[in-house]
One Martini backbone bead per residue (centre of mass of N, CA, C, O) as a GRO file, in nm:
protein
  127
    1UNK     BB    1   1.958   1.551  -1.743
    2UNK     BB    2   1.829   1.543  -1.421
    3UNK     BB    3   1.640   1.241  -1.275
    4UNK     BB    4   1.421   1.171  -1.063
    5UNK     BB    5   1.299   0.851  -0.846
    6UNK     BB    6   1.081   0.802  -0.605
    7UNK     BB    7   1.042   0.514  -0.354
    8UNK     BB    8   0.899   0.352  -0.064
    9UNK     BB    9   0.650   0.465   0.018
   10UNK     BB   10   0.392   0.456   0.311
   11UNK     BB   11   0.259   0.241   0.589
   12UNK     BB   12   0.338   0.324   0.939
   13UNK     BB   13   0.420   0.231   1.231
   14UNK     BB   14   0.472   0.352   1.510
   15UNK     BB   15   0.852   0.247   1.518
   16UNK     BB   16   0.905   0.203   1.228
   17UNK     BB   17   0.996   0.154   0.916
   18UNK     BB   18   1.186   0.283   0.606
   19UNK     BB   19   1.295   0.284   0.262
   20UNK     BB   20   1.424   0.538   0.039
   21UNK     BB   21   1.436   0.608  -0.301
   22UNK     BB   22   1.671   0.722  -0.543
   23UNK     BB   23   1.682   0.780  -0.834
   24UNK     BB   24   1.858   0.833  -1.139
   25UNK     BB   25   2.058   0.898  -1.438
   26UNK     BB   26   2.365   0.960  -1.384
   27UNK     BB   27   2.439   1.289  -1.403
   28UNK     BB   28   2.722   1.343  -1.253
   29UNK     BB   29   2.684   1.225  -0.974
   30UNK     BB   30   2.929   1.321  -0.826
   31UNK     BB   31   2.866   1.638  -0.891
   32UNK     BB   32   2.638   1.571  -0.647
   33UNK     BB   33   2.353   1.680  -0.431
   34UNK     BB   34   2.127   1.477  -0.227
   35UNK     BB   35   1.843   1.512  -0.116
   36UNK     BB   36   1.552   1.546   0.136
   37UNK     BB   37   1.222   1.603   0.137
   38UNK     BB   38   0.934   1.757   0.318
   39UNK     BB   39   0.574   1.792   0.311
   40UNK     BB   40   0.307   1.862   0.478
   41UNK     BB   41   0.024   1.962   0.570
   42UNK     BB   42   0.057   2.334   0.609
   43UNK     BB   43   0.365   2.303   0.545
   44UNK     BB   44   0.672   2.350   0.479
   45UNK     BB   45   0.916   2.292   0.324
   46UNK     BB   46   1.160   2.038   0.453
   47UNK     BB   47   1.425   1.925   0.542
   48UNK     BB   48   1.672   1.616   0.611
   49UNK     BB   49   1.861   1.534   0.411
   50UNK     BB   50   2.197   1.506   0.299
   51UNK     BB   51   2.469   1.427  -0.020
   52UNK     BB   52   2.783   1.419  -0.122
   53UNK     BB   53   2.898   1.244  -0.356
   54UNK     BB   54   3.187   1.332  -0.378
   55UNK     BB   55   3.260   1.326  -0.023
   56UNK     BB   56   2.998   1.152   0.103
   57UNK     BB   57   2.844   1.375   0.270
   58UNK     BB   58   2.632   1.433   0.588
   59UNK     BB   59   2.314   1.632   0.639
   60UNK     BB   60   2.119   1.698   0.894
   61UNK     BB   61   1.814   1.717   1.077
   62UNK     BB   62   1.714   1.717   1.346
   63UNK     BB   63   1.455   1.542   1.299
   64UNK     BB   64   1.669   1.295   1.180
   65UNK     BB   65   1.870   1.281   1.395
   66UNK     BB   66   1.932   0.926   1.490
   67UNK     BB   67   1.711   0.791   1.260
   68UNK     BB   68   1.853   0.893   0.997
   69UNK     BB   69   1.988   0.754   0.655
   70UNK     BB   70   2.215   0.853   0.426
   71UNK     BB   71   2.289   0.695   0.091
   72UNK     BB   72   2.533   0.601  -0.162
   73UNK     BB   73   2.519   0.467  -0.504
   74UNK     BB   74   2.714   0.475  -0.745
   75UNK     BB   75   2.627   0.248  -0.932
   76UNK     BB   76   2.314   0.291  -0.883
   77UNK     BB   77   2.216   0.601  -0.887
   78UNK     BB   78   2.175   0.582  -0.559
   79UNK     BB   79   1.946   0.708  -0.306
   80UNK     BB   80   1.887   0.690   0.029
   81UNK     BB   81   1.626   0.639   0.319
   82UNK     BB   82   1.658   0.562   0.646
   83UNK     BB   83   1.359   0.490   0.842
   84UNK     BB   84   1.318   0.536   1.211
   85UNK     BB   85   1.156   0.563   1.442
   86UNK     BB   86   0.872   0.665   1.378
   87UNK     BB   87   0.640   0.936   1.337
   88UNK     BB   88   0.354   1.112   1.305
   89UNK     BB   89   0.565   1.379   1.179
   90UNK     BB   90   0.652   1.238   0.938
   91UNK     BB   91   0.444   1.286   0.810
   92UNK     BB   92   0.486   1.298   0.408
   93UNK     BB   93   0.598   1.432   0.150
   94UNK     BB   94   0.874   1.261  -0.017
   95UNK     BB   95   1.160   1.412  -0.160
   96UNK     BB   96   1.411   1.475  -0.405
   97UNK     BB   97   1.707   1.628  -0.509
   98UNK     BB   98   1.946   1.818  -0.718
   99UNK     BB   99   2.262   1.949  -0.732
  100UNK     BB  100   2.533   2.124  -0.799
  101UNK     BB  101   2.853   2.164  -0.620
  102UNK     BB  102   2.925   2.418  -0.791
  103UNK     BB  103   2.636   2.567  -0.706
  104UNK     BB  104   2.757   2.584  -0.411
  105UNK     BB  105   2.926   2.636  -0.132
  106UNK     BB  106   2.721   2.455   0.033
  107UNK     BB  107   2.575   2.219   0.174
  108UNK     BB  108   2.227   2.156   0.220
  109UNK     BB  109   1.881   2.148   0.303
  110UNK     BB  110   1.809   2.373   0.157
  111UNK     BB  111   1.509   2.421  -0.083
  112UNK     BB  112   1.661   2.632  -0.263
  113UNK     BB  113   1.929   2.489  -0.389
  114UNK     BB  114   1.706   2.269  -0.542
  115UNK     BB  115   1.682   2.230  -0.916
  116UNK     BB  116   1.627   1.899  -0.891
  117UNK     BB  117   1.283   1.673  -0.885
  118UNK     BB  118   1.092   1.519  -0.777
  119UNK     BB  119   0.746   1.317  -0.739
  120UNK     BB  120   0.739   1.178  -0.482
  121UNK     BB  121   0.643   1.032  -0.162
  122UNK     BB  122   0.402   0.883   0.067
  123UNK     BB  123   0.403   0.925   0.413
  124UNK     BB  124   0.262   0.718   0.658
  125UNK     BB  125   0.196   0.756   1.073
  126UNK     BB  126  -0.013   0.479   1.173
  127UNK     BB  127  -0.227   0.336   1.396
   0.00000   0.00000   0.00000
């Protein structure tokens, strides 16, 4: 069973910099997809990056293009997200999930792709 633990999330000042881990137990991890998703308060969840761990490969949501990094360490079964140039609008709950990528024609940021989810870490932006 594939099992995610989210940790990095806190308080950090617009233009400020974190970077958020997703550990796994391991399960498959090169023939999953793992995602960054998060979700403000009234608002729908939503994608921010995810990444390919078979063939490395990352996607980005426009709103994180540019200033977030999604990277995979494959020894240590770790999904990174590394959030530059933070803005209050970046405040929420941000999860990680994982998908296999047998189960999906392309790997994408959409949360209904992915059935495996993390317990969120909390980001707030302000000053």
């Amino acid at each position: 069973e594939v099992q995610l633990v989210e940790s990095g999330g806190g308080l950090v000042q617009p233009g400020g910099s974190l970077r958020l881990s997703c550990v796994t137990n391991g399960f498959y991890f090169d023939d999953y997809a793992i995602g960054w998703f998060r979700q403000a308060p009234g608002k729908e969840r939503e994608g921010v990056a995810c990444i390919n761990n078979n063939e490395n490969a990352a996607t980005y949501a426009d709103s994180a293009k540019g200033r977030f990094t999604i990277s995979s360490d494959s020894a240590k079964y770790t999904v990174y997200l590394e959030m530059n140039s933070l803005k209050p609008e970046d405040t929420a709950v941000y999860y990680c999930a994982a998908v296999s990528i047998f189960d999906v024609l392309k790997v994408t940021t959409s949360p209904e792709s992915y059935n495996y989810w993390g317990q969120g870490t909390q980001v707030t932006v302000s000053s």
